[in-house]
PDB file of C-alpha atoms in Angstrom:
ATOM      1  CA  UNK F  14     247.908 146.341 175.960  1.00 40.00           C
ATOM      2  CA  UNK F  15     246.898 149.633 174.075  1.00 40.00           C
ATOM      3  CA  UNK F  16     249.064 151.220 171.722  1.00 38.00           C
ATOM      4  CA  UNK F  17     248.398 155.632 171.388  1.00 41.00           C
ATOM      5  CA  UNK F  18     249.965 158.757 170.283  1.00 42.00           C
ATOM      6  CA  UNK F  19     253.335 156.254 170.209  1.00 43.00           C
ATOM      7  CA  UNK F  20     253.098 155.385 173.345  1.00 44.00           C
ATOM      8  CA  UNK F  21     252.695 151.667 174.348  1.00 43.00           C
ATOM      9  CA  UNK F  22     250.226 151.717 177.811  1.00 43.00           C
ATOM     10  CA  UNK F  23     250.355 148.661 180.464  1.00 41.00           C
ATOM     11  CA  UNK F  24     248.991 147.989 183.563  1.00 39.00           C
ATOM     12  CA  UNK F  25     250.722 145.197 185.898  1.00 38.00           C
ATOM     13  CA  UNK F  26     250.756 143.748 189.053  1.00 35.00           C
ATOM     14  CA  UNK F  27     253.786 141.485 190.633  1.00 30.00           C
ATOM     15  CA  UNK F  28     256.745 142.225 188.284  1.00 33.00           C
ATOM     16  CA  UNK F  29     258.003 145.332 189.131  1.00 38.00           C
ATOM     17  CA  UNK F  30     261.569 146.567 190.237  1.00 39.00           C
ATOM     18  CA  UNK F  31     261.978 149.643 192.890  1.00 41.00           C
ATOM     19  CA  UNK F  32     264.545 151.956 193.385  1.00 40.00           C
ATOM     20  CA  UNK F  33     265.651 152.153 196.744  1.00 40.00           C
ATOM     21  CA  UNK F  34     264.314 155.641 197.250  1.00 41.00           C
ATOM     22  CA  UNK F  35     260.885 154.029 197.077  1.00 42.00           C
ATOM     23  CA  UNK F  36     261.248 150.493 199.498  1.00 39.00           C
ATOM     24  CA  UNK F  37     259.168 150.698 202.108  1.00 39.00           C
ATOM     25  CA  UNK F  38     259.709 148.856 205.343  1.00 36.00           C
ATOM     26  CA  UNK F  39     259.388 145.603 203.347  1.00 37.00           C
ATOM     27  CA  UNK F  40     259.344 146.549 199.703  1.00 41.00           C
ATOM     28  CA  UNK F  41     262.271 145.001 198.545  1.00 40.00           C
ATOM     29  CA  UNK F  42     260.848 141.088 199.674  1.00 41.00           C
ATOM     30  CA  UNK F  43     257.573 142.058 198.518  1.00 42.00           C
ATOM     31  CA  UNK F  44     257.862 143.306 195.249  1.00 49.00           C
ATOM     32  CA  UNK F  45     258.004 139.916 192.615  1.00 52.00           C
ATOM     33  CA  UNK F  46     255.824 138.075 196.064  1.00 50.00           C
ATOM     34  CA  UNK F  47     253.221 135.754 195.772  1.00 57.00           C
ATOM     35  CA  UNK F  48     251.667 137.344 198.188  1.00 66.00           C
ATOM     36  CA  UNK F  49     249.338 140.059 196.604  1.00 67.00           C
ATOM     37  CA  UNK F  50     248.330 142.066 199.879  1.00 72.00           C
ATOM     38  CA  UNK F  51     251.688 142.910 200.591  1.00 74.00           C
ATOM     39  CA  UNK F  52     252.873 144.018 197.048  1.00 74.00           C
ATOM     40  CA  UNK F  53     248.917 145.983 196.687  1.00 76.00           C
ATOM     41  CA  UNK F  54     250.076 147.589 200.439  1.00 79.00           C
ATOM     42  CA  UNK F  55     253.299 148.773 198.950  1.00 81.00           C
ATOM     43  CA  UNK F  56     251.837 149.853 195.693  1.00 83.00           C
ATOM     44  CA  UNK F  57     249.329 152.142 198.024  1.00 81.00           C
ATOM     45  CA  UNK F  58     252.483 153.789 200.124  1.00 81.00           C
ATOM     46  CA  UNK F  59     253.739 154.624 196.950  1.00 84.00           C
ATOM     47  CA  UNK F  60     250.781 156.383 195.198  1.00 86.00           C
ATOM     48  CA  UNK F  61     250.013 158.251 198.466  1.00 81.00           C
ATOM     49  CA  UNK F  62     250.042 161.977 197.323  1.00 77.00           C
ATOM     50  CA  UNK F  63     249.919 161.563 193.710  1.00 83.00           C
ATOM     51  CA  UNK F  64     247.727 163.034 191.245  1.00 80.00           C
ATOM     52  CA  UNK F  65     246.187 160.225 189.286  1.00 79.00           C
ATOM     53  CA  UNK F  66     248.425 161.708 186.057  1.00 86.00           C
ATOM     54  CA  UNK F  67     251.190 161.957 187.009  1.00 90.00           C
ATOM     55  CA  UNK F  68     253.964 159.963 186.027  1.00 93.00           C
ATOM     56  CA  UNK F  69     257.221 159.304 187.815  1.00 93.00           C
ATOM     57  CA  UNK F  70     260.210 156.419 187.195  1.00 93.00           C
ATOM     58  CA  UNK F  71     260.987 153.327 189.720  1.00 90.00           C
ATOM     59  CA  UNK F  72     264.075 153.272 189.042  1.00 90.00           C
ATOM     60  CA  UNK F  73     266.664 155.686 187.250  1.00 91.00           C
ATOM     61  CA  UNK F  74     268.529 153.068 185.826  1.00 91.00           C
ATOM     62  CA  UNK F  75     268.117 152.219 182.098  1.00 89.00           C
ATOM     63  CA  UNK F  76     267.590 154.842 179.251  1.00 91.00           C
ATOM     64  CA  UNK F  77     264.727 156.948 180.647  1.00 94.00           C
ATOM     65  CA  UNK F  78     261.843 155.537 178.707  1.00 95.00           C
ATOM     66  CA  UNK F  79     259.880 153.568 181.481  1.00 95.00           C
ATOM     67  CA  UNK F  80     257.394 155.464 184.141  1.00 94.00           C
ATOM     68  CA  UNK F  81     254.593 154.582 185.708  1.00 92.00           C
ATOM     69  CA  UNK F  82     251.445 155.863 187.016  1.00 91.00           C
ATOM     70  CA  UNK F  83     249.023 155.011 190.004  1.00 89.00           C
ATOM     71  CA  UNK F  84     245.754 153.950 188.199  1.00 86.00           C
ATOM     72  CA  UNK F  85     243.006 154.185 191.107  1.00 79.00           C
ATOM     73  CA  UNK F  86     240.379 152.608 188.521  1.00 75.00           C
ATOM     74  CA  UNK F  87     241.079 148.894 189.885  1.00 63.00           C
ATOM     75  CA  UNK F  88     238.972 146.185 190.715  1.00 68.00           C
ATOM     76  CA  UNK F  89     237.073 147.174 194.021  1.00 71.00           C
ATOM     77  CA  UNK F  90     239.269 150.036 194.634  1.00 72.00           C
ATOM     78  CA  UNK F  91     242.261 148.100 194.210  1.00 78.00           C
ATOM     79  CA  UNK F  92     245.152 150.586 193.067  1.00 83.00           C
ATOM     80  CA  UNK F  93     247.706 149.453 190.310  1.00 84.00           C
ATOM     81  CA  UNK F  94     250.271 151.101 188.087  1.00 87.00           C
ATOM     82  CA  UNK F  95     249.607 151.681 184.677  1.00 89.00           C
ATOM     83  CA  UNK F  96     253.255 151.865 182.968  1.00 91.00           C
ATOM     84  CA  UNK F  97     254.518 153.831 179.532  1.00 92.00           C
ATOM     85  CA  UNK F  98     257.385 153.232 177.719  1.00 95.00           C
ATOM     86  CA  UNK F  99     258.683 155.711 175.331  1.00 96.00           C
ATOM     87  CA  UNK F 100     259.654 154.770 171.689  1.00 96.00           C
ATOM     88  CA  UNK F 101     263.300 154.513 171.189  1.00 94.00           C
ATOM     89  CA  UNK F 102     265.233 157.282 170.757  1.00 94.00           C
ATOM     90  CA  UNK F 103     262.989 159.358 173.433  1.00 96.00           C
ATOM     91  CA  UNK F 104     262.951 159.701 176.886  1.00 96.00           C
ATOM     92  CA  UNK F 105     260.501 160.514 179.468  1.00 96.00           C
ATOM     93  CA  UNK F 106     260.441 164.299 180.733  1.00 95.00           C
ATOM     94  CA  UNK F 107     259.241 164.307 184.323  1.00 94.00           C
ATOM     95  CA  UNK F 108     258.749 168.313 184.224  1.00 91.00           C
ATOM     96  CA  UNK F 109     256.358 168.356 180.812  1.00 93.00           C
ATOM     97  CA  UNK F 110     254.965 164.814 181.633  1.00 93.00           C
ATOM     98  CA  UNK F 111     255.670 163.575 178.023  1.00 95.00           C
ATOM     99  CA  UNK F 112     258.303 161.716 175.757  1.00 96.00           C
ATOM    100  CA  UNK F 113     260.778 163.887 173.873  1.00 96.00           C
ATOM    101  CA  UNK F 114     264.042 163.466 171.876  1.00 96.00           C
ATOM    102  CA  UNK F 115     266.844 161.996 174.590  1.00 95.00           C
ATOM    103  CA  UNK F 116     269.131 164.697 174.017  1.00 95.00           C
ATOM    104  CA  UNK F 117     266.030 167.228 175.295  1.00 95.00           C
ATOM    105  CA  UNK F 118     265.427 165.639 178.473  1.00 95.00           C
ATOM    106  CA  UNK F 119     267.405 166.779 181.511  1.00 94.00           C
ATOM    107  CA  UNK F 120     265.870 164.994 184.657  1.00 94.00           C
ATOM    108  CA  UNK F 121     266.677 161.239 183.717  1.00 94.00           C
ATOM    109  CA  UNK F 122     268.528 160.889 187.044  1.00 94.00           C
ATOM    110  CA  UNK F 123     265.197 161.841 189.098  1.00 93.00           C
ATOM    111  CA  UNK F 124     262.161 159.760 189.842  1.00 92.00           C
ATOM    112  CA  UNK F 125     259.565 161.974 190.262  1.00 90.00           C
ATOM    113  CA  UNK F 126     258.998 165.923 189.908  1.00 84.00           C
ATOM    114  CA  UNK F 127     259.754 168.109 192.550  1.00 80.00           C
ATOM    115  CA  UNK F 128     256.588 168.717 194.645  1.00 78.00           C
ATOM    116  CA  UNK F 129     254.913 171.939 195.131  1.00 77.00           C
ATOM    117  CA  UNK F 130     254.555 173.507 198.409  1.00 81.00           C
ATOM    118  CA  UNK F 131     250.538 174.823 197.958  1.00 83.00           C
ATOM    119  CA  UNK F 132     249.289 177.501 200.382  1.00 86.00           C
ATOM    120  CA  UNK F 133     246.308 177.151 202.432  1.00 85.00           C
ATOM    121  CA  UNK F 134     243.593 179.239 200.812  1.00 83.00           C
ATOM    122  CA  UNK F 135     240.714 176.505 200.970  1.00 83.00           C
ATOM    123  CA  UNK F 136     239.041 176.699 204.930  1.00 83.00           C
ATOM    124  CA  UNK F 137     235.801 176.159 206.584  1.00 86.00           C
ATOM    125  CA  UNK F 138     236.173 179.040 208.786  1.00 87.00           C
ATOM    126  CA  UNK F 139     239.147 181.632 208.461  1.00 87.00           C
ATOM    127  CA  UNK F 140     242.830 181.016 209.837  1.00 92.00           C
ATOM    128  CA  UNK F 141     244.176 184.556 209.013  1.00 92.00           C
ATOM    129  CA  UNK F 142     243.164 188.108 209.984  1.00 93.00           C
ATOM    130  CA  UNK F 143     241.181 189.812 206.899  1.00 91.00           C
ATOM    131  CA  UNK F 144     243.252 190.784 204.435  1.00 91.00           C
ATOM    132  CA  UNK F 145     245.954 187.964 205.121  1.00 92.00           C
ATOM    133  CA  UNK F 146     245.436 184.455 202.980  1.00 92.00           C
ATOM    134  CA  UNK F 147     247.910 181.404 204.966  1.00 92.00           C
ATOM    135  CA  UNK F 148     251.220 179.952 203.317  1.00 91.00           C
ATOM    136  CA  UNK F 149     251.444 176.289 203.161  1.00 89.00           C
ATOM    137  CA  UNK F 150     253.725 176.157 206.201  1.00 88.00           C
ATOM    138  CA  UNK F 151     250.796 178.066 208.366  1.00 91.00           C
ATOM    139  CA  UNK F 152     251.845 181.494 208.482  1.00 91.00           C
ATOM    140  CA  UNK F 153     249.973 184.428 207.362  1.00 94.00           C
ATOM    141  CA  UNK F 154     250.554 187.141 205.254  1.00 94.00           C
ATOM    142  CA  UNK F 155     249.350 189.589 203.228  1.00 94.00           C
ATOM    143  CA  UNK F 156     247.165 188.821 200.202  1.00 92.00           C
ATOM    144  CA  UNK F 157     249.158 191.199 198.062  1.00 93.00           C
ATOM    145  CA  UNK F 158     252.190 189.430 198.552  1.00 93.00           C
ATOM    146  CA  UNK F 159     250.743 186.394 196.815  1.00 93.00           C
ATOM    147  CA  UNK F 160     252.172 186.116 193.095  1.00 91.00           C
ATOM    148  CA  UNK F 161     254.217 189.156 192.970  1.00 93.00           C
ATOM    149  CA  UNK F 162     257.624 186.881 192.163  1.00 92.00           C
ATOM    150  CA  UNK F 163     259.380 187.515 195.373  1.00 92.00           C
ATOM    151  CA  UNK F 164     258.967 184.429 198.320  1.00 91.00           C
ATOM    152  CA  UNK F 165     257.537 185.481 201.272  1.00 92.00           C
ATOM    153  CA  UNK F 166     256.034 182.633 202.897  1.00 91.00           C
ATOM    154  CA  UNK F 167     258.867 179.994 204.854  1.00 89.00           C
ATOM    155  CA  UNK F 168     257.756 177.591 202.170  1.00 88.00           C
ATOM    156  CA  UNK F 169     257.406 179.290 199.118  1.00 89.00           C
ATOM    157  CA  UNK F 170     254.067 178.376 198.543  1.00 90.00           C
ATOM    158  CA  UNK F 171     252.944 182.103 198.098  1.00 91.00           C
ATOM    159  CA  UNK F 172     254.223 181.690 194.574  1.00 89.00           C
ATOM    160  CA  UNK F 173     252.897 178.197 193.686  1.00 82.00           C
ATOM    161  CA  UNK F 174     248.965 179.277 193.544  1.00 74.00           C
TER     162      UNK F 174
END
C-alpha cells in the first residue's frame, strides 16, 4: 500500500463488489471466485475503453470516496484495478478526477464520466471531400464548423476536438 498527496493507493484482485450497471454475463458469480480467469475476464470487459487514468466508482453506494482504476502494468499483461479512497470528509469528483470537500461534489450518484463522442480526424487515406474533416458518427462537414460552439455533427463530436 502507498500512501500520497492524502490519498491511500491499492491494487487488488478477488474482493471487489460491482454495481449492476457493470455485471457482465457472469459478473455477479465471478466477482469474490476462486477462479482467477473468470474474475481477470471480467476485470478486462470492464476496462475496455478506458484511459489508463481515469477513475470511475463500482458502485454508487457508500459516501463517494472509493474509485478505481484499470492498471494495465500487471504481471504478463495481466490487467488489475488500482483503487483510491478519499480521506474523510471528501469525495471523489468524477468530472475533475480528484477528491474535494463532499459538499463540492455533484456526481456521487454516477459511476463513471460521461464519454466523449471524438470526431474522426486521424485516417490513412481521406474519408471527406477537401475542405470537410468527418464527425465521429461518419458524416462530413465543413472544417470551419469545427469548434465554433454550435453542434453540427449528429454526435456532437465537432465540438469535443
Amino acid at each position: 500500500m502507498l500512501i500520497a498527496c492524502g490519498l491511500v493507493f491499492s491494487f487488488f484482485a478477488l474482493s471487489v463488489k460491482a454495481d449492476a450497471q457493470f455485471r457482465g454475463k457472469g459478473l455477479a458469480a465471478n466477482f469474490g471466485s476462486t477462479d482467477f480467469q473468470d474474475f481477470q475476464d471480467e476485470v478486462t470487459t470492464l476496462c475496455e475503453d478506458r484511459t489508463a487514468n481515469e477513475y470511475f466508482r463500482l458502485t454508487t453506494e457508500g459516501d463517494c470516496r472509493d474509485v478505481v482504476r484499470c492498471d494495465r502494468a500487471g504481471v504478463a499483461g495481466t490487467i488489475r484495478l488500482a483503487s483510491v479512497k478519499c480521506p474523510s470528509g471528501l469525495a471523489f469528483d468524477l468530472e475533475r478526477q480528484t477528491c474535494d470537500w463532499k459538499a463540492s461534489v455533484n456526481n456521487c450518484d454516477r459511476l463513471s464520466k460521461p464519454r466523449l463522442a471524438k470526431p474522426n480526424l486521424h485516417t490513412l487515406e481521406p474519408v471527406c471531400p477537401d475542405g470537410q474533416l468527418q464527425c465521429g458518427s461518419g458524416e462530413c462537414i465543413a472544417r470551419e464548423f469545427f469548434c465554433d460552439s454550435r453542434q453540427d455533427c449528429q454526435d456532437g463530436s465537432d465540438e469535443n476536438v
